[in-house]
Each structure stands twice: as structure tokens, then as C-alpha cells.
Short mmCIF file of C-alpha atoms in Angstrom, two decimals:
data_model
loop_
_atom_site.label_atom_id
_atom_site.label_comp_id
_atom_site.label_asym_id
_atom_site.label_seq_id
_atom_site.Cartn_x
_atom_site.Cartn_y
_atom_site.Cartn_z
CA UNK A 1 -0.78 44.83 40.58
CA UNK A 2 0.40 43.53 37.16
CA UNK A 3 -0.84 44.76 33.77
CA UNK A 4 -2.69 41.47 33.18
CA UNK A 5 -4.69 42.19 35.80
CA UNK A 6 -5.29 45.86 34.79
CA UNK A 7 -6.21 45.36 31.27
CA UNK A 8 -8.73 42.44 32.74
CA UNK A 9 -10.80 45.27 34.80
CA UNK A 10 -10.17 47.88 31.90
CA UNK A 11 -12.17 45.37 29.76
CA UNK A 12 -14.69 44.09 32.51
CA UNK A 13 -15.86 48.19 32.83
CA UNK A 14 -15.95 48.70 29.26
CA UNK A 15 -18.17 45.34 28.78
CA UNK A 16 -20.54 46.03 31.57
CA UNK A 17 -20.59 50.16 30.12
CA UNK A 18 -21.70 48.95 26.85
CA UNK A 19 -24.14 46.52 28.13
CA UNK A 20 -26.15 49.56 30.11
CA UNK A 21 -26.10 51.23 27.09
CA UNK A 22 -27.91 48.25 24.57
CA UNK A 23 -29.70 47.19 27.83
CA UNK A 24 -30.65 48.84 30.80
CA UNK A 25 -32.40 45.88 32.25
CA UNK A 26 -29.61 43.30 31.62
CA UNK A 27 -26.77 45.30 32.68
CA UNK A 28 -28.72 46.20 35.90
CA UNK A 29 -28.75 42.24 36.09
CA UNK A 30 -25.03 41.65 35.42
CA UNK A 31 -24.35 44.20 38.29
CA UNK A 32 -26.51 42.37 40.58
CA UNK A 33 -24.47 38.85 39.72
CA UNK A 34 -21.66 40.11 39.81
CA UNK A 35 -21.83 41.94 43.11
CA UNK A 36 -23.27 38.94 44.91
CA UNK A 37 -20.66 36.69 43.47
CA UNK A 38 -18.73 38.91 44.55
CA UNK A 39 -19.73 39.49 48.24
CA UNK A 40 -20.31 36.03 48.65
CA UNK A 41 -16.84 34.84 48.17
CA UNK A 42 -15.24 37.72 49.80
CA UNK A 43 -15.02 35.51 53.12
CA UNK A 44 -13.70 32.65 51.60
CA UNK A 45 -10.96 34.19 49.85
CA UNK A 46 -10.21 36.71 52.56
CA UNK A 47 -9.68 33.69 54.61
CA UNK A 48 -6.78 31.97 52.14
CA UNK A 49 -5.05 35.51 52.15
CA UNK A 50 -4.76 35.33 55.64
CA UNK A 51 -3.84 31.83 55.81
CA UNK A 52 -0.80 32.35 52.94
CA UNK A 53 0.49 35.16 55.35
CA UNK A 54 0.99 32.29 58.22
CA UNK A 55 2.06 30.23 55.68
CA UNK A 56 4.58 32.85 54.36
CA UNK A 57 5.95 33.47 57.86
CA UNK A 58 5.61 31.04 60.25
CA UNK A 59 7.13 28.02 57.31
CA UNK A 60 10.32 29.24 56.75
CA UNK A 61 11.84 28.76 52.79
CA UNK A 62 15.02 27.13 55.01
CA UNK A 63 12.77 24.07 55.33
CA UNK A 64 12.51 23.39 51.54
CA UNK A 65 16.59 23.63 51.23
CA UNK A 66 17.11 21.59 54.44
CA UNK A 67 15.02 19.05 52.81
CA UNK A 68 15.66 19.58 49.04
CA UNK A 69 19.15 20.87 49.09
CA UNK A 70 20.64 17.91 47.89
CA UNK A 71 18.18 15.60 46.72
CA UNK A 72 18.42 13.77 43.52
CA UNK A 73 16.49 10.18 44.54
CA UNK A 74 13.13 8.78 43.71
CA UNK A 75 11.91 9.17 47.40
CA UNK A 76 13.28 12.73 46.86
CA UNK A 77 10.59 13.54 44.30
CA UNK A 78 7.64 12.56 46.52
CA UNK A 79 9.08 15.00 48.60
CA UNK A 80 9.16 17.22 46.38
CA UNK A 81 5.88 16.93 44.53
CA UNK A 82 4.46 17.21 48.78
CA UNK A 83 6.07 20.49 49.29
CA UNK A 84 5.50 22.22 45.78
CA UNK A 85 1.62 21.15 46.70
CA UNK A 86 1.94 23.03 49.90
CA UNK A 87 3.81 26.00 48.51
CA UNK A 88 1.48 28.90 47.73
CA UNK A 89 1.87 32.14 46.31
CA UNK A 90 3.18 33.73 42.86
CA UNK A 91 5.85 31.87 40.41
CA UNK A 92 7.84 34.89 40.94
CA UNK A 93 8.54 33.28 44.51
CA UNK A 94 8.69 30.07 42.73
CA UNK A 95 11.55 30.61 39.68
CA UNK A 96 14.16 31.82 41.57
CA UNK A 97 13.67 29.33 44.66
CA UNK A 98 14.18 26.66 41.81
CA UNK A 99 17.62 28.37 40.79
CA UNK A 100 18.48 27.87 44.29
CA UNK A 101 17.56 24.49 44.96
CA UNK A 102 19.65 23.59 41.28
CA UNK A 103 22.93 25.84 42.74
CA UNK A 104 22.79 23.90 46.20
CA UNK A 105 23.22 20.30 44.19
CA UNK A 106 19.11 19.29 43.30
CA UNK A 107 18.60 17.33 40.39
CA UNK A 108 17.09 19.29 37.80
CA UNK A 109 14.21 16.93 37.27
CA UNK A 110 13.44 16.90 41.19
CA UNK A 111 13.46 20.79 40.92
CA UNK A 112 11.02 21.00 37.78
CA UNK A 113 8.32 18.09 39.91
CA UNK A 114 8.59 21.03 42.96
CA UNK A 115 7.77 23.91 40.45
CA UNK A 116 5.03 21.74 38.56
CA UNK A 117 3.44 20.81 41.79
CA UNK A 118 3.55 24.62 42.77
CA UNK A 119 1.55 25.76 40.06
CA UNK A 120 -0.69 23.12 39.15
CA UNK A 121 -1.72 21.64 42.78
CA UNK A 122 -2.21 23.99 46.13
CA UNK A 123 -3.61 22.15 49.36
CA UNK A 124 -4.27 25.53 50.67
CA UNK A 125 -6.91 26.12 47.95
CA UNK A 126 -8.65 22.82 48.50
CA UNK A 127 -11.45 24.14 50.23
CA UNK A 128 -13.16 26.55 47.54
CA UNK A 129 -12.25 24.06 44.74
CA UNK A 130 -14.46 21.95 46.80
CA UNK A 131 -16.54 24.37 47.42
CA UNK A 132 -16.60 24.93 43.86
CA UNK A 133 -16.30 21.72 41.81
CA UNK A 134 -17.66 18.82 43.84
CA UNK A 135 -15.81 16.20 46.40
CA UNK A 136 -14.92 14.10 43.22
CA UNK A 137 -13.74 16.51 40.73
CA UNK A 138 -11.21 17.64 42.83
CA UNK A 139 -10.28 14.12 44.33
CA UNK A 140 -9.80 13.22 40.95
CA UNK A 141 -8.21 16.63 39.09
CA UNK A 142 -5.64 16.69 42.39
CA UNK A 143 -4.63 13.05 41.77
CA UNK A 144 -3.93 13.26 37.86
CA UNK A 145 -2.10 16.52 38.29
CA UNK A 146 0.25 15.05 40.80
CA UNK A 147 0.42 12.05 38.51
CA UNK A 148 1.48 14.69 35.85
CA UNK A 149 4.14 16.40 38.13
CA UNK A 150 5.80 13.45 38.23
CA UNK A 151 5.67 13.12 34.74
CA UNK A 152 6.76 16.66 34.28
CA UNK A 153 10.07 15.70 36.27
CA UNK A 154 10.00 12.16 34.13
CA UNK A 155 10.56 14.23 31.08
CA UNK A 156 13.18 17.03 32.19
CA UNK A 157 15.02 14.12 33.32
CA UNK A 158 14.92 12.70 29.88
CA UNK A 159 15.13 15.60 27.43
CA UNK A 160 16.80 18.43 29.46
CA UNK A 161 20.81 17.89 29.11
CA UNK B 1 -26.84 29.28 47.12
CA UNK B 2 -28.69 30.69 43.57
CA UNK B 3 -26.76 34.18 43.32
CA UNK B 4 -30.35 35.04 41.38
CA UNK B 5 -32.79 34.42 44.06
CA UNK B 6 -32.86 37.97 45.41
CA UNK B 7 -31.59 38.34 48.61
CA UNK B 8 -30.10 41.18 50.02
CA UNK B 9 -26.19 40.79 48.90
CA UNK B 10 -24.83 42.64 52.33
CA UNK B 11 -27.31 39.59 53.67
CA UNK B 12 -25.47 37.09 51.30
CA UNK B 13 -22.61 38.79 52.50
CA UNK B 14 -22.77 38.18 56.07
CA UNK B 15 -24.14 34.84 55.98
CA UNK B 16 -21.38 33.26 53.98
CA UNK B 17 -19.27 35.08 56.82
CA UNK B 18 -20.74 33.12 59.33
CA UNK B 19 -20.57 29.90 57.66
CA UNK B 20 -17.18 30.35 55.73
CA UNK B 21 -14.89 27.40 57.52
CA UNK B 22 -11.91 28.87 55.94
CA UNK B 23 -11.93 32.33 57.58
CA UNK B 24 -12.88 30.69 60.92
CA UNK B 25 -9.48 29.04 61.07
CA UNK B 26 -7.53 31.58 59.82
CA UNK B 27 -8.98 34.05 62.61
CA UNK B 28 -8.29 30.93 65.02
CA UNK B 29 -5.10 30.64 64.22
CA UNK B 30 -4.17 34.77 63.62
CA UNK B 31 -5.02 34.77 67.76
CA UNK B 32 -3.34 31.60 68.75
CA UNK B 33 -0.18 32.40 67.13
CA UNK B 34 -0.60 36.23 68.39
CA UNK B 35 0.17 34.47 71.37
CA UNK B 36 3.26 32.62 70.21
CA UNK B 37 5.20 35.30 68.10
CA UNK B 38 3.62 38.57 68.22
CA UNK B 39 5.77 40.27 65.58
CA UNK B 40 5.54 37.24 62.99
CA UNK B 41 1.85 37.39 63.16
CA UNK B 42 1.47 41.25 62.29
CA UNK B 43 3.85 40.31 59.43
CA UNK B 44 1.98 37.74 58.29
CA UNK B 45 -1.39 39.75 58.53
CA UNK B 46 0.92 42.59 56.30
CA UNK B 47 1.71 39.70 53.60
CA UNK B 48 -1.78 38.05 53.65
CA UNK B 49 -3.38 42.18 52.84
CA UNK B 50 -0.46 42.56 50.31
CA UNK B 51 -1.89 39.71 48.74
CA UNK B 52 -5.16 40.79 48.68
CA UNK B 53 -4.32 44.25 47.39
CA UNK B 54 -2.01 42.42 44.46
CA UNK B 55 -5.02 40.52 43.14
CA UNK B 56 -8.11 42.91 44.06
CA UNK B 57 -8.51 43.91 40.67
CA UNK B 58 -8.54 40.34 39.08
CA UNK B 59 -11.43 39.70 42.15
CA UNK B 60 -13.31 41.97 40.83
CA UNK B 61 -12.75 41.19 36.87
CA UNK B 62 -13.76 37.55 37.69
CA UNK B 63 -17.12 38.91 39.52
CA UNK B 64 -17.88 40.96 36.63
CA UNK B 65 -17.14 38.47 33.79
CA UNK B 66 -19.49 35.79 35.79
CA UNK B 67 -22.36 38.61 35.37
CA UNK B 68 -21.43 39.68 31.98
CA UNK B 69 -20.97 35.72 31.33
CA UNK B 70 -24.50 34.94 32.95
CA UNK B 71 -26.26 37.99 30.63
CA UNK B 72 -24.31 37.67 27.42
CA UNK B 73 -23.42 33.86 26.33
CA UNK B 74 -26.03 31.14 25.83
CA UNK B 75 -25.68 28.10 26.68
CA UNK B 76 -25.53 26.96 23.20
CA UNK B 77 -22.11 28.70 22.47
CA UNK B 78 -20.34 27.21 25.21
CA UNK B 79 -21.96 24.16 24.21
CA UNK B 80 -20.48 24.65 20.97
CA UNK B 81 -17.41 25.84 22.25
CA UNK B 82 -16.60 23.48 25.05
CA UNK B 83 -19.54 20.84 24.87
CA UNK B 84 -19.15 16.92 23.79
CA UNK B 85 -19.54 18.04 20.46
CA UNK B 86 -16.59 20.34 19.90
CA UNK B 87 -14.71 16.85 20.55
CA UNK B 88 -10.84 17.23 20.52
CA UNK B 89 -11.44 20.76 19.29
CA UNK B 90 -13.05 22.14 22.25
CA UNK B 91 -10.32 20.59 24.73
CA UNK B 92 -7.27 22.27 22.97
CA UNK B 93 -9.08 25.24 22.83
CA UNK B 94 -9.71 25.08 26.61
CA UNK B 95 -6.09 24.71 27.29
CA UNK B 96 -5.43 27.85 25.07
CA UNK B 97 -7.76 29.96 27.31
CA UNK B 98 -6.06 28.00 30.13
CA UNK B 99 -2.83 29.61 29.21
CA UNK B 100 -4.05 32.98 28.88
CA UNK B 101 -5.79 33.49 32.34
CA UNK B 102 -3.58 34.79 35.05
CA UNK B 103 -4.08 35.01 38.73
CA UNK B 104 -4.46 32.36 41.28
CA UNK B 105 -7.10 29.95 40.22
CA UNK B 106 -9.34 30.01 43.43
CA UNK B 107 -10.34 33.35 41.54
CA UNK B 108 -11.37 32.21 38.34
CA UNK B 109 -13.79 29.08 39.71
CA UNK B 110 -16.57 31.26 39.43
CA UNK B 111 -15.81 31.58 35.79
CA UNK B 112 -15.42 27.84 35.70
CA UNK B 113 -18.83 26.96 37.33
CA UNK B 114 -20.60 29.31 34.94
CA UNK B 115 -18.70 27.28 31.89
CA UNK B 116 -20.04 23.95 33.60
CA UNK B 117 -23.55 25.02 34.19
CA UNK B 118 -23.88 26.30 30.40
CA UNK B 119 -22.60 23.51 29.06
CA UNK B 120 -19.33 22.89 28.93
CA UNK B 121 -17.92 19.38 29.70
CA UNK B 122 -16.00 18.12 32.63
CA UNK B 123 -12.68 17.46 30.37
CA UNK B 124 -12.98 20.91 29.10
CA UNK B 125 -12.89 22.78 32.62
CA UNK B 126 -10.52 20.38 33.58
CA UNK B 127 -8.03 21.17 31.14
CA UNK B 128 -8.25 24.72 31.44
CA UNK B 129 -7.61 24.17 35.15
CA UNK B 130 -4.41 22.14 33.95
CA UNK B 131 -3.13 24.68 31.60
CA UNK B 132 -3.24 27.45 33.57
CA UNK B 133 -0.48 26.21 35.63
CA UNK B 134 1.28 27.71 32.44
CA UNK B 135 1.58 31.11 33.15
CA UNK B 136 2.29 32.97 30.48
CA UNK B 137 3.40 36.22 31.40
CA UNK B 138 6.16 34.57 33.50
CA UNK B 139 8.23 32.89 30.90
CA UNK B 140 10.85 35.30 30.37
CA UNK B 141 11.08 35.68 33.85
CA UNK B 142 11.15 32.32 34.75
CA UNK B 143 13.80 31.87 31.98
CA UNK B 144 15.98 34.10 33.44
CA UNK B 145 16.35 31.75 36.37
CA UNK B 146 16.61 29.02 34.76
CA UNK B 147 17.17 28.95 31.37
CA UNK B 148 14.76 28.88 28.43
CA UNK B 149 15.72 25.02 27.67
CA UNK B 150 13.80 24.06 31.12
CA UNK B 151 11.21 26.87 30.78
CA UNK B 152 10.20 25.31 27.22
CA UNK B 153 9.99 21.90 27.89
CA UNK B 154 8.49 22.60 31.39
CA UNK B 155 5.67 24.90 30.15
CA UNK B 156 5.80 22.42 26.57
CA UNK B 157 5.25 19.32 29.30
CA UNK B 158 2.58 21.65 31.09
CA UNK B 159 0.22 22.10 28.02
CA UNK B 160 0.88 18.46 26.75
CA UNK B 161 -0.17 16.74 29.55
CA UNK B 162 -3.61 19.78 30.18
CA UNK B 163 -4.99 18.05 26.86
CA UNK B 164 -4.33 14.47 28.26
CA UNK B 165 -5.70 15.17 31.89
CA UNK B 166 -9.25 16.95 31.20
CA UNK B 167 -10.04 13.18 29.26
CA UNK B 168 -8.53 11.38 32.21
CA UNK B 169 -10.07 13.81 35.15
CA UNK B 170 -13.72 13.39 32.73
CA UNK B 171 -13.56 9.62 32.74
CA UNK B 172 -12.69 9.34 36.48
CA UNK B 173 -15.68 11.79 37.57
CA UNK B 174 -18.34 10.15 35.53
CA UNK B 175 -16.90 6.62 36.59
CA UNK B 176 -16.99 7.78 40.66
CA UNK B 177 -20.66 9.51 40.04
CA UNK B 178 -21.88 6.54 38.61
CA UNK B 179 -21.07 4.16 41.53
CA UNK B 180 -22.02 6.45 43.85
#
């Protein structure tokens, strides 16, 4: 539980307060969307919680070094960009498993396609972007951010020394 | 799946329990692995409700912003805002408010949808999408790891290429939807 995330409710409460009090009718109405938007995704993202606790325990991190501990070539990055796209969960997971893979003899620009990857792409997520967005939207936005991963590592590799 | 036609949400509710794939195969796989490695699975179930409880409160935000959203903003703002007509504008503004969001992003869709449906273009949503790999609140921490030279000109790379990828992402939609 972060402060971002506080201050977000703080100012969702206040919002919907003050639109009771200029509107009874349309904050009865926000209530109503938001509770069935609500309630209607609750499965879905109940369902990826669960899922990123098998993920979290049954893929060990070991995998990722075993893999990634020494890797520096262009077939390396693939790899990389693949396993960042699988990784879920916070960038506080994400930093310091970078810091790692850099200590253990990565290349730096194989290390910053893995963290792009992580936050811009997650396979595990595919289903409510779908869900969401439309079978070619997310084709499309999942292709072009991997393109930009590589990219990412592209210019680390050129600029970072 | 209208949230406004006026069904019973505890109705909604347990409808899109039935039908929601993604629960289905976690439950699946919860009992299969039961079977496997007892103890890992009640970990995992721990970590997967830790999870939950972490981002509970941004759940709920999102749900109220989409109702607030739906009530508040007409569609000719976000037109304004986000539409063909803000032009360049209206994409490095959506990778500003890409920046600022935090959470994981199968959260903020909602949000997302509601920007589409009023108005907003494809480029726009897609850059916010982009730029909120940037996430701002980390940067100091991720800097202590590994240095603010990487964090810059990773989260600098990051934003850069959210401007360049809602155009791309647009022009590859429209291109698919039209041969389709």
C-alpha cells in the first residue's frame, strides 16, 4: 500500500462526495458505474493475482541468472526481452534483480532490454488487454513495445559508458 | 456487456465469474499443483492475496474514476484533449499522464476504454500505455540499484519512444481493421 495509491482513493471519495452534493442523481449514477465496473472485473483480476503467486513460486528467480548470468550476445537479448515479458510483478522486484544480473557479468544493455520488457510488456496480462482493447490493438501495441525494448537496450549500449 | 443497462451488479458479478477464463485456470492449476507441492501452493495463494491487498485501493480508485469519468467529462474534452485534433499536442500530453499513473496497468484499462469511447484516438491511449512503463515514483529507487546514468536514459528512452509508438501502434490498427 504505497502513498500513490492512497492519495488516488483520498481523491476518488472526495470527487464522488462533492458530486452527491451538486447532484444527487448523477452521483447516485457514478456509484452505480463504478460498482459494476467494479464487480465485473473482480474475477478477472482475482484470477491474475492468483496466477502471479504460481508464477512467483513455482518459477524460481535462479532461472533468469542460469540463463542471463553471463549473457552479453545478440541471441542473449531475445532472451532477454522473452523473460522480462514473462516477469510480472512490481519494479521493486525488478531494480535490484537488474543489479544482480550486471554483478554476475550481463551486459548492461542486455540488462536494461530485460527491465524494459518487464514494465512495458506482461504475457500474463494478455487476456484483459484483450479483453479490453481488441485482438489487434494488442497484437500490434505488444509487437512495437518489444520492438522498443530492443531499442531501449540499442541505446544503453550506445550512450551508457 | 453495457455497465448501464441495469442489471443487478451481484448478477453482473457472478456471471462474469462463470465466464471469466482467467480465474478458471488459475483455480485449475491452484488444485493441480496442490497436488504436486503442497507448501509452495499455500505460498503462492499468500503472495497472489498480498498482491491483491497491495493494490486494492488503486482497484477501487480506477472503478470510481470510470464513474466519475462517465458523469463528469464530455466527450468533447477528451476530444479536445486526446482527439485527432489535439495533433502532436494531445500525444505528448498522453505520455505525461502516462507517467503519472501508477499501478499495474490491467487496472487502469477501464480508464483507457472510457478515454477511447469519448473520443480519444488510438495513438493517444497507446502512448499512455507506453509511458507508463515509466514509473515515476521508482526512480530514486531504481537509481539506487543502478545508478542514475541508466535510470535517466532508460526512463529518457522510455518516454521517447511512448510518443513514437502510439503513431506506429495507430497506423498498424487502422491498417489491420481495414483489411479485415
Amino acid at each position: 500500500m504505497n502513498v500513490m495509491s492512497i492519495i488516488y482513493f483520498i481523491i476518488g471519495v472526495i470527487w464522488i462526495f462533492y458530486t452527491f452534493k451538486k447532484d444527487k442523481k448523477s452521483g447516485k449514477q457514478a456509484i452505480r458505474i463504478a460498482l459494476n465496473n467494479f464487480l465485473s472485473r473482480l474475477p478477472d483480476i482475482f484470477g491474475i493475482f492468483l496466477l502471479l503467486g504460481i508464477f512467483n513460486e513455482f518459477v524460481p528467480k535462479s532461472i533468469v541468472f542460469k540463463y542471463m548470468g553471463n549473457a552479453r550476445g545478440a541471441m542473449d537479448h531475445i532472451l532477454a526481452l522473452l523473460f522480462g515479458s514473462l516477469a510480472a510483478g512490481p519494479p521493486a522486484t525488478a531494480y535490484p534483480l537488474g543489479e544482480a544480473l550486471i554483478i554476475k557479468g550481463a551486459a548492461i544493455s542486455v540488462v536494461a532490454v530485460f527491465l524494459a520488457s518487464w514494465v512495458k510488456i506482461g504475457f500474463i496480462s494478455l487476456g484483459i488487454e484483450l479483453k479490453s482493447f481488441g485482438k489487434e490493438f494488442v497484437i500490434w501495441r505488444n509487437l512495437v513495445g518489444m520492438v522498443s525494448c530492443l531499442l531501449i537496450g540499442l541505446l544503453i549500449q550506445l550512450f551508457y559508458f | 456487456m453495457s455497465p448501464d443497462r441495469p442489471s443487478h451488479p451481484i448478477v453482473l458479478f457472478l456471471e462474469k465469474t462463470r465466464t471469466s477464463k482467467i480465474l478458471w485456470i488459475a483455480l485449475i492449476l491452484y488444485i493441480t499443483l496442490y497436488f504436486v507441492n503442497k507448501e509452495k501452493t499455500l505460498h503462492a495463494i499468500v503472495y497472489g492475496l498480498s498482491i491483491f491487498e497491495r493494490t486494492f485501493l488503486i482497484f477501487i480508485s480506477v472503478s470510481l474514476f470510470v464513474g466519475l469519468l462517465r458523469v463528469w467529462v464530455k466527450p468533447g474534452l477528451i476530444k479536445k484533449l486526446f482527439g485527432k485534433e489535439a495533433g502532436l499536442r494531445g500525444i505528448v500530453t498522453a505520455s505525461f499522464v502516462g507517467t503519472l499513473i501508477v499501478g499495474p496497468f490491467y487496472l487502469i484499462f477501464p480508464i483507457l476504454e472510457e478515454l477511447l469511447s469519448k473520443g480519444a484516438r488510438i495513438a493517444a491511449v497507446a502512448s499512455i500505455i507506453s509511458a507508463w512503463a515509466i514509473k515515476t515514483p521508482w526512480i530514486p529507487y531504481g537509481a539506487a540499484f543502478l545508478g542514475w546514468k541508466f535510470i535517466i536514459l532508460f526512463n529518457g528512452g522510455l518516454f521517447l519512444f511512448s510518443l513514437v509508438e502510439g503513431y506506429i501502434i495507430e497506423l498498424f490498427v487502422l491498417r489491420t481493421r481495414k483489411n479485415v
